[in-house]
Short mmCIF file of N, CA and C in Angstrom, two decimals:
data_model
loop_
_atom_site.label_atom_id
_atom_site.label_comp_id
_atom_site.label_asym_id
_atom_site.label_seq_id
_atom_site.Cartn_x
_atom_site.Cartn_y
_atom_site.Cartn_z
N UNK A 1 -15.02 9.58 -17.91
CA UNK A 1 -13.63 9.69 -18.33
C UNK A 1 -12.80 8.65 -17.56
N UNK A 2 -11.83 7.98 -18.15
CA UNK A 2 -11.29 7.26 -17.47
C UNK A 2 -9.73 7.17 -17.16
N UNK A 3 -9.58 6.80 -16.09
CA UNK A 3 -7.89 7.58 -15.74
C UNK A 3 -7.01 6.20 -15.61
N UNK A 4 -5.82 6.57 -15.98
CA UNK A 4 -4.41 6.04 -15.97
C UNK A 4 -4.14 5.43 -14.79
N UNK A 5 -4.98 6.04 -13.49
CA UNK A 5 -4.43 5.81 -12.26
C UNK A 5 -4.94 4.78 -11.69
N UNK A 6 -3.78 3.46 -10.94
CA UNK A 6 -4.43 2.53 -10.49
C UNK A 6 -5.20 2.36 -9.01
N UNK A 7 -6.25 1.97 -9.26
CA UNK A 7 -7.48 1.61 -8.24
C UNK A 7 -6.48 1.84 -6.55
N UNK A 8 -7.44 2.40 -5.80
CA UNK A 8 -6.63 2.22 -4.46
C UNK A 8 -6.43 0.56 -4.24
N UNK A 9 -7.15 -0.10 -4.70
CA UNK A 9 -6.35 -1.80 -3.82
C UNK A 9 -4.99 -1.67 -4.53
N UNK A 10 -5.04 -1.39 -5.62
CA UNK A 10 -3.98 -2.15 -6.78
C UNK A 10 -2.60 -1.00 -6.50
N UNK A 11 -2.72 0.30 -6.17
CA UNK A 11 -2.13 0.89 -5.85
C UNK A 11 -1.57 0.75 -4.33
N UNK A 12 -2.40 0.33 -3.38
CA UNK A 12 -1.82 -0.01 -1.95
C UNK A 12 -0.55 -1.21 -1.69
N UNK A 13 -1.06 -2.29 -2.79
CA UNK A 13 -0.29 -3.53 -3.06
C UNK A 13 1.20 -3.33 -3.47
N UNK A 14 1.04 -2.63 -4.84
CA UNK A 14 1.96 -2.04 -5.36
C UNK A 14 3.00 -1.45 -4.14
N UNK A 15 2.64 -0.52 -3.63
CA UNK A 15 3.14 0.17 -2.49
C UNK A 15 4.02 -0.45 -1.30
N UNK A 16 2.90 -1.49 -0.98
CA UNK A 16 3.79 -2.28 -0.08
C UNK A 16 4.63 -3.15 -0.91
N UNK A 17 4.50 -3.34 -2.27
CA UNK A 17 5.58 -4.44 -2.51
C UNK A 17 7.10 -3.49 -2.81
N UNK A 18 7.26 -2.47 -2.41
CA UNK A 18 8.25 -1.83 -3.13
C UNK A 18 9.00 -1.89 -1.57
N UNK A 19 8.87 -2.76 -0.65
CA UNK A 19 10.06 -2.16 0.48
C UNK A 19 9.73 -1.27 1.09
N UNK A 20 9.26 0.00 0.97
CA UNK A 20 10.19 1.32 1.54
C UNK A 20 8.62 1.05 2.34
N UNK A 21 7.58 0.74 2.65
CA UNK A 21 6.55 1.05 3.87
C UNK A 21 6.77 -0.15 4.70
N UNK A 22 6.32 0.03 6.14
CA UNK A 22 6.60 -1.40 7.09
C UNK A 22 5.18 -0.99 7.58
N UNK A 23 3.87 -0.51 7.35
CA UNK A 23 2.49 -0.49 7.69
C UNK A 23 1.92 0.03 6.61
N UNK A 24 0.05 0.06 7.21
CA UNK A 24 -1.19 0.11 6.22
C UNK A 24 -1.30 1.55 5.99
N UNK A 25 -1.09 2.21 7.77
CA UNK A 25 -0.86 3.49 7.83
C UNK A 25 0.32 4.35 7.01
N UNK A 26 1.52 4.02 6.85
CA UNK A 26 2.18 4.36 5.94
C UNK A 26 1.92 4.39 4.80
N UNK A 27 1.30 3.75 4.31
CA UNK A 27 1.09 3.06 2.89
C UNK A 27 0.13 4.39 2.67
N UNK A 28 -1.11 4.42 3.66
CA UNK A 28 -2.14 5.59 3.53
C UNK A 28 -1.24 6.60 2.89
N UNK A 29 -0.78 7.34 3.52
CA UNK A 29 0.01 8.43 4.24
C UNK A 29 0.38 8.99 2.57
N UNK A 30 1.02 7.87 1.86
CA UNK A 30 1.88 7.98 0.92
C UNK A 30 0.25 8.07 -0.18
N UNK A 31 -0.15 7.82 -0.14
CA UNK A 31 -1.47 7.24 -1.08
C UNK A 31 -2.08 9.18 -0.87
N UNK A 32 -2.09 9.43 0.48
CA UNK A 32 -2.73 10.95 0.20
C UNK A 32 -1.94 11.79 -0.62
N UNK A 33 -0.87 11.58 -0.44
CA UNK A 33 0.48 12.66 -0.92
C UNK A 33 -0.19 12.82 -2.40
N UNK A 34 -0.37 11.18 -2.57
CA UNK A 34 -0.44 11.19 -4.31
C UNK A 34 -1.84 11.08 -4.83
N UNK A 35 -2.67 11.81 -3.89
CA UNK A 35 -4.04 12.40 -4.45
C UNK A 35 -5.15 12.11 -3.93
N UNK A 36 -5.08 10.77 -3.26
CA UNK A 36 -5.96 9.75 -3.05
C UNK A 36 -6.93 9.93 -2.09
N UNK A 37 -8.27 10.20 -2.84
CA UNK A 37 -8.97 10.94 -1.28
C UNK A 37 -9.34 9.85 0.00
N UNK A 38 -9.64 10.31 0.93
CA UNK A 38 -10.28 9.86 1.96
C UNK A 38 -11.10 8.70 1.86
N UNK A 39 -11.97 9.20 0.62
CA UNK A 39 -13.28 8.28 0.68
C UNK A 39 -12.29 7.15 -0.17
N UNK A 40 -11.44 6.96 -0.90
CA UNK A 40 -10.84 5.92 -1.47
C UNK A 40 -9.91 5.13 -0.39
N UNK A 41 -9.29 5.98 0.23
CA UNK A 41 -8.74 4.98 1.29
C UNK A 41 -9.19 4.41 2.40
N UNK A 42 -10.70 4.60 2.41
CA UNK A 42 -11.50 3.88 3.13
C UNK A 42 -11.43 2.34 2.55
N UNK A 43 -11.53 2.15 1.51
CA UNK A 43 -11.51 1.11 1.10
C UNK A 43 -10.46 0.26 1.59
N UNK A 44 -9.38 0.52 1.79
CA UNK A 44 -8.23 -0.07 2.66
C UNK A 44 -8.48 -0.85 4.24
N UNK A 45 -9.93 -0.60 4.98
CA UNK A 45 -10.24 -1.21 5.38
C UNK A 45 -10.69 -2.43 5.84
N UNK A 46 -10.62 -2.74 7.29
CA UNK A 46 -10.68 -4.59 7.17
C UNK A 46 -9.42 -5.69 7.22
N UNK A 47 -9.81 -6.09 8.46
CA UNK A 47 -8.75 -7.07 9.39
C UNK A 47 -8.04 -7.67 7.81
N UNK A 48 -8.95 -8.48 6.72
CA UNK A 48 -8.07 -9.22 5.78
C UNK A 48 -7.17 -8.72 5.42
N UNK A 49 -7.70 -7.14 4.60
CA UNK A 49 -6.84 -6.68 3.37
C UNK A 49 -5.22 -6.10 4.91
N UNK A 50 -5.79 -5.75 6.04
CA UNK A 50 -4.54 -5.41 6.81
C UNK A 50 -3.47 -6.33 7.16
N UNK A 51 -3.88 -7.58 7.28
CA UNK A 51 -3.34 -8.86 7.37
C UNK A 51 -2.41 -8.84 5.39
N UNK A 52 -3.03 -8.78 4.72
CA UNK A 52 -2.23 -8.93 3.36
C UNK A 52 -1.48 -7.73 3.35
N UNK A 53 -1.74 -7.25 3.76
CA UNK A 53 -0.67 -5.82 3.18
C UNK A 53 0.70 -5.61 3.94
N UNK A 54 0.34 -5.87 5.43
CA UNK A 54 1.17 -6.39 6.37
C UNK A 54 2.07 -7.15 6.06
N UNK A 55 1.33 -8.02 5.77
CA UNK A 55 2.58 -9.94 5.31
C UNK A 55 3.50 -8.94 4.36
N UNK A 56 2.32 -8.29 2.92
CA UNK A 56 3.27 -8.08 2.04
C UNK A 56 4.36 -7.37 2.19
N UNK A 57 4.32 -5.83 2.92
CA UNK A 57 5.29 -5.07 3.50
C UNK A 57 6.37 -5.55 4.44
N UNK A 58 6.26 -6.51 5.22
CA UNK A 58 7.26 -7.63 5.84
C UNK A 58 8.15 -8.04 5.01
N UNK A 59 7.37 -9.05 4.16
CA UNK A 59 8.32 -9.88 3.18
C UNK A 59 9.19 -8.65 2.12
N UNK A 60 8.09 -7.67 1.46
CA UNK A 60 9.56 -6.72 0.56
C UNK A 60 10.41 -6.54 1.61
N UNK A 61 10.06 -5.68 2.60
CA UNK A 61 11.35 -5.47 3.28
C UNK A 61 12.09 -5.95 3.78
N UNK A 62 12.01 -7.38 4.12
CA UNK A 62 12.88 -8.37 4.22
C UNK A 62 13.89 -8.45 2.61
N UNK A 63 13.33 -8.60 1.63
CA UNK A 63 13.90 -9.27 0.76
C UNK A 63 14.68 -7.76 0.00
N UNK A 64 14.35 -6.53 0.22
CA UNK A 64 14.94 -5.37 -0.03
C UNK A 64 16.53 -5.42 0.63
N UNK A 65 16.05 -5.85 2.24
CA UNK A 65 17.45 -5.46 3.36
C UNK A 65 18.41 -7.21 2.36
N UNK A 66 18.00 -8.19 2.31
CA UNK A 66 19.01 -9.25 1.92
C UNK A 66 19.34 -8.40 0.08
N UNK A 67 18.51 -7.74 -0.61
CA UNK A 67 19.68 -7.54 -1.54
C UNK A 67 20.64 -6.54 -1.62
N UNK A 68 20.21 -5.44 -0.14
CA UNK A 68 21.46 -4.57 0.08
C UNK A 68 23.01 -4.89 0.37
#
């Protein structure tokens, strides 16, 4: 069966591009709320993808606070 719901990478990305997280751990946090088991947010693992998610959560929230 196949679901509506997007993949934990594609969903983590998403996440940080919206502003409101400033970490990977946050990002988790929010990812359990909304179902996401354990064994999927393992995948979130790894210096790269923490380094990209990082940058990305920086830059929204930079560019969130300049259009307030």
């Amino acid at each position: 069966m196949q679901s509506n719901r997007p993949t934990t990478l594609e969903r983590a990305f998403a996440l940080a591009g919206t502003g409101q997280f400033a970490t990977k751990g946050e990002i988790a946090k929010a990812m359990t709320r909304e179902g996401y088991s354990i064994d999927e947010l393992r995948q979130l693992h790894g210096n790269s993808l923490s380094r990209q998610l990082k940058a990305l959560c920086r830059e929204s929230r930079e560019h969130v606070l300049e259009a307030a």
